[in-house]
Tab-separated table of C-alpha atoms in Angstrom:
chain	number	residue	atom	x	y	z
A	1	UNK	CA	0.000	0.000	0.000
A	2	UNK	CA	1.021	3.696	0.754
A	3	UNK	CA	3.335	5.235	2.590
A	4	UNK	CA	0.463	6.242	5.770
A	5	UNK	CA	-0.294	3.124	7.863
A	6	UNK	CA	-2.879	4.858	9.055
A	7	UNK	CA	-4.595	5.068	5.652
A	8	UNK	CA	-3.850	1.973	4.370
A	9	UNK	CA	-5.295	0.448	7.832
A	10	UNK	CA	-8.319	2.443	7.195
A	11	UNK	CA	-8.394	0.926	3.467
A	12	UNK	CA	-7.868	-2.269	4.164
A	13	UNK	CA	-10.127	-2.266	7.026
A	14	UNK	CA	-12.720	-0.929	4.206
A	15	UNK	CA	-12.646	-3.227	2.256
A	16	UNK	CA	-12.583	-5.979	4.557
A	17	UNK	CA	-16.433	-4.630	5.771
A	18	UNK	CA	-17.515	-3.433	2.530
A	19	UNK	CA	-20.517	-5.732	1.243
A	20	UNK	CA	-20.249	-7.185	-2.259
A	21	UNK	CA	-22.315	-4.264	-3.934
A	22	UNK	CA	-19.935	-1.533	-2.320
A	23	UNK	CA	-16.982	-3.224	-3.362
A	24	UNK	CA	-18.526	-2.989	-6.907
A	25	UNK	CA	-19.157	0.873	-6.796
A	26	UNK	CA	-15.645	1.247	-5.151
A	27	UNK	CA	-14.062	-0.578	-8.324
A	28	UNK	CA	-15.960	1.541	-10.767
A	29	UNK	CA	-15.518	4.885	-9.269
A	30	UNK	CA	-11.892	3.799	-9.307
A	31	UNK	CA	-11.811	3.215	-13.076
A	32	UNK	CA	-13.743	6.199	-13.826
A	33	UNK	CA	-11.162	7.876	-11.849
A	34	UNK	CA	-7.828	6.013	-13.333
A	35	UNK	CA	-10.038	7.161	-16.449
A	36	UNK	CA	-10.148	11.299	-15.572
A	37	UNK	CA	-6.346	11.516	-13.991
A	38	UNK	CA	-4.829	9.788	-17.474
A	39	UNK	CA	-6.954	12.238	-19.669
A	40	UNK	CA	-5.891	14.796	-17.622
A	41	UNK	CA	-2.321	13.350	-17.106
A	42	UNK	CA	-2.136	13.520	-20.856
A	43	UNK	CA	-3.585	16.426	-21.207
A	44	UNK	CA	-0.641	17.926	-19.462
A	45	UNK	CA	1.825	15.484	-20.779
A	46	UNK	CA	2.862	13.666	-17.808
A	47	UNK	CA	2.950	10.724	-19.757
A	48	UNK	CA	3.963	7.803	-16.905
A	49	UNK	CA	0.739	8.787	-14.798
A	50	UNK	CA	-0.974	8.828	-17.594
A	51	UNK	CA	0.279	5.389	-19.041
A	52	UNK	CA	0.217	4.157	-14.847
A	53	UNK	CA	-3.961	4.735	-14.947
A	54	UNK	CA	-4.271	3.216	-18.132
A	55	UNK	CA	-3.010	-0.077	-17.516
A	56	UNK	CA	-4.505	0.486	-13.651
A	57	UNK	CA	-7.854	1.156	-15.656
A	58	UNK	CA	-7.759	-1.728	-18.094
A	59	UNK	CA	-6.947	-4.200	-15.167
A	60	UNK	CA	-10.256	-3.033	-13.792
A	61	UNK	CA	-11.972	-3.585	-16.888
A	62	UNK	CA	-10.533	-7.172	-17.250
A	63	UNK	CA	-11.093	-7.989	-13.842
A	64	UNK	CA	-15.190	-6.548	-14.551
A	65	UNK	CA	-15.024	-9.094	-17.989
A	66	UNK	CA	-13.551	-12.112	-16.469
A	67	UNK	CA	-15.979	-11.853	-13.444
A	68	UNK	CA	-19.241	-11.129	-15.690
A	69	UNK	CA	-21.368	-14.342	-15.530
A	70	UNK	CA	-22.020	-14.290	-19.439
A	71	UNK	CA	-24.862	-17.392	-18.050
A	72	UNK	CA	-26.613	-14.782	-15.525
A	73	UNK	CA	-28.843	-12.754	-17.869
A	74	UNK	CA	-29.243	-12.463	-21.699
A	75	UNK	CA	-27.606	-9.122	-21.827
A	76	UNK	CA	-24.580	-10.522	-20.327
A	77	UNK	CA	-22.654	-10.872	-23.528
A	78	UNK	CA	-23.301	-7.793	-24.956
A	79	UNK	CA	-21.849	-6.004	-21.856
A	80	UNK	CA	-18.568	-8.228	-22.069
A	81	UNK	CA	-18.314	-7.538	-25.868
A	82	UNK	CA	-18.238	-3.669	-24.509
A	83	UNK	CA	-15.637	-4.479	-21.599
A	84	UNK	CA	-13.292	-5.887	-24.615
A	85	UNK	CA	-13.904	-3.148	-26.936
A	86	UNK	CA	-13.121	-0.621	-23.623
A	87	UNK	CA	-9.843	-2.798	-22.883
A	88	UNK	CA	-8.389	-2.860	-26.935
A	89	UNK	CA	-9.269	1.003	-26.969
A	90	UNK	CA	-7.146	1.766	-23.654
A	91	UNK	CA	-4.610	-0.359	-25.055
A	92	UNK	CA	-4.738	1.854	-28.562
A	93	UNK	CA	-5.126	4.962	-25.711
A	94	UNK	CA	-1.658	3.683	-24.433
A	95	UNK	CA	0.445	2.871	-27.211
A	96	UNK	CA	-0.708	6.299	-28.851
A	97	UNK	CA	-0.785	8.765	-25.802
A	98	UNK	CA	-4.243	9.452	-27.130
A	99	UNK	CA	-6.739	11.414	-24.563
A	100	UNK	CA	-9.799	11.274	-27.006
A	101	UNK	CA	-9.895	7.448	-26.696
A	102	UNK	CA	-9.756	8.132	-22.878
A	103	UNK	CA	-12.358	10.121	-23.421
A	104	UNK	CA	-14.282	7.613	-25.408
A	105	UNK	CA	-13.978	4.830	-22.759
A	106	UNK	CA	-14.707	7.155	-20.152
A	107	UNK	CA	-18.321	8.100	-21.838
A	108	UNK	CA	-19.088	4.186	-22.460
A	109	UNK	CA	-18.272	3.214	-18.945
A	110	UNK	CA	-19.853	6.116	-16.873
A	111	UNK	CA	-23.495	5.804	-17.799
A	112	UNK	CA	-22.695	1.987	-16.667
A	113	UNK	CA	-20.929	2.817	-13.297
A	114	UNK	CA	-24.238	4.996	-12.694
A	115	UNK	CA	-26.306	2.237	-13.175
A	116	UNK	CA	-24.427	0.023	-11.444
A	117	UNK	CA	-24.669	2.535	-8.128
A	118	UNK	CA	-28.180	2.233	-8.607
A	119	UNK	CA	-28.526	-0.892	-8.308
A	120	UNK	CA	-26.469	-1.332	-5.441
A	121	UNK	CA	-28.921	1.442	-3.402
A	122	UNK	CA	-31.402	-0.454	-4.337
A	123	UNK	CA	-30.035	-3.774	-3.010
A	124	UNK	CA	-28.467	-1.735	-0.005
A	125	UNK	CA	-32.191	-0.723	0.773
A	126	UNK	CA	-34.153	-3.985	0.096
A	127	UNK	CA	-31.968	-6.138	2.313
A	128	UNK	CA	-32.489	-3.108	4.964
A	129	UNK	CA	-35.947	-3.361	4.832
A	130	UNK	CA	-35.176	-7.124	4.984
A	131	UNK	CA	-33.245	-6.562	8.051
A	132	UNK	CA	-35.611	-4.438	10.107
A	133	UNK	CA	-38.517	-6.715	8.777
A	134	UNK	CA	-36.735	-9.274	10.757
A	135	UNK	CA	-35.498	-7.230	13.792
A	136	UNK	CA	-39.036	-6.613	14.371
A	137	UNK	CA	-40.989	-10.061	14.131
């Protein structure tokens, strides 16, 4: 981790509490975010922080791919096909210091790290209800 063992305690101890959803919207307000500092990283051509959230960013994206149960719902595919696509154009992003392709990915994957929060309030409030339905029988 960092350099603050305070922090990374505080991390750590985080994530260790987090519930599945959370951990979700964690990992795609980090890519969103690996996405805005390289665009902005190019943008002022610091080109190793830029190239650092890139490969940080398409991690994320591989890890969201390889974890997608393609068997789960029929639209399952379809969003994997995008997670490749989003992974070959950071690569291209990359290899071309290119912050419109940054820009691209970014405007694919935010409408779905929106949706994806919504969900998770959803769930977060459904298995609250849940819990005090069952705290009070």
């Amino acid at each position: 981790m960092g350099t603050n063992p305070q922090r990374d305690r505080y991390l750590s101890d985080s994530l260790a509490t987090a519930s599945p959803q959370r951990l979700l919207t964690m990992l795609w307000d980090r890519l969103i975010l690996d996405l805005t500092v390289a665009e902005d990283s190019l943008g002022s051509g610091d080109l190793a922080t830029a190239s650092e959230r890139m490969l940080h960013a398409q991690d994320i994206v591989f890890e969201l791919r390889t974890s997608l149960r393609t068997d789960a719902w029929a639209g399952a595919h379809g969003l994997a096909a995008l997670y490749a696509y989003v992974e070959s154009r950071l690569v291209q992003a990359n290899i071309q210091k290119d912050a419109a392709i940054v820009i691209e990915c970014r405007g694919h994957l935010e409408p779905l790290r929106d949706a994806f929060r919504e969900a998770a309030d959803i769930v977060t409030a459904e298995q609250a209800e849940r819990a005090t339905l069952v705290a009070s029988a």
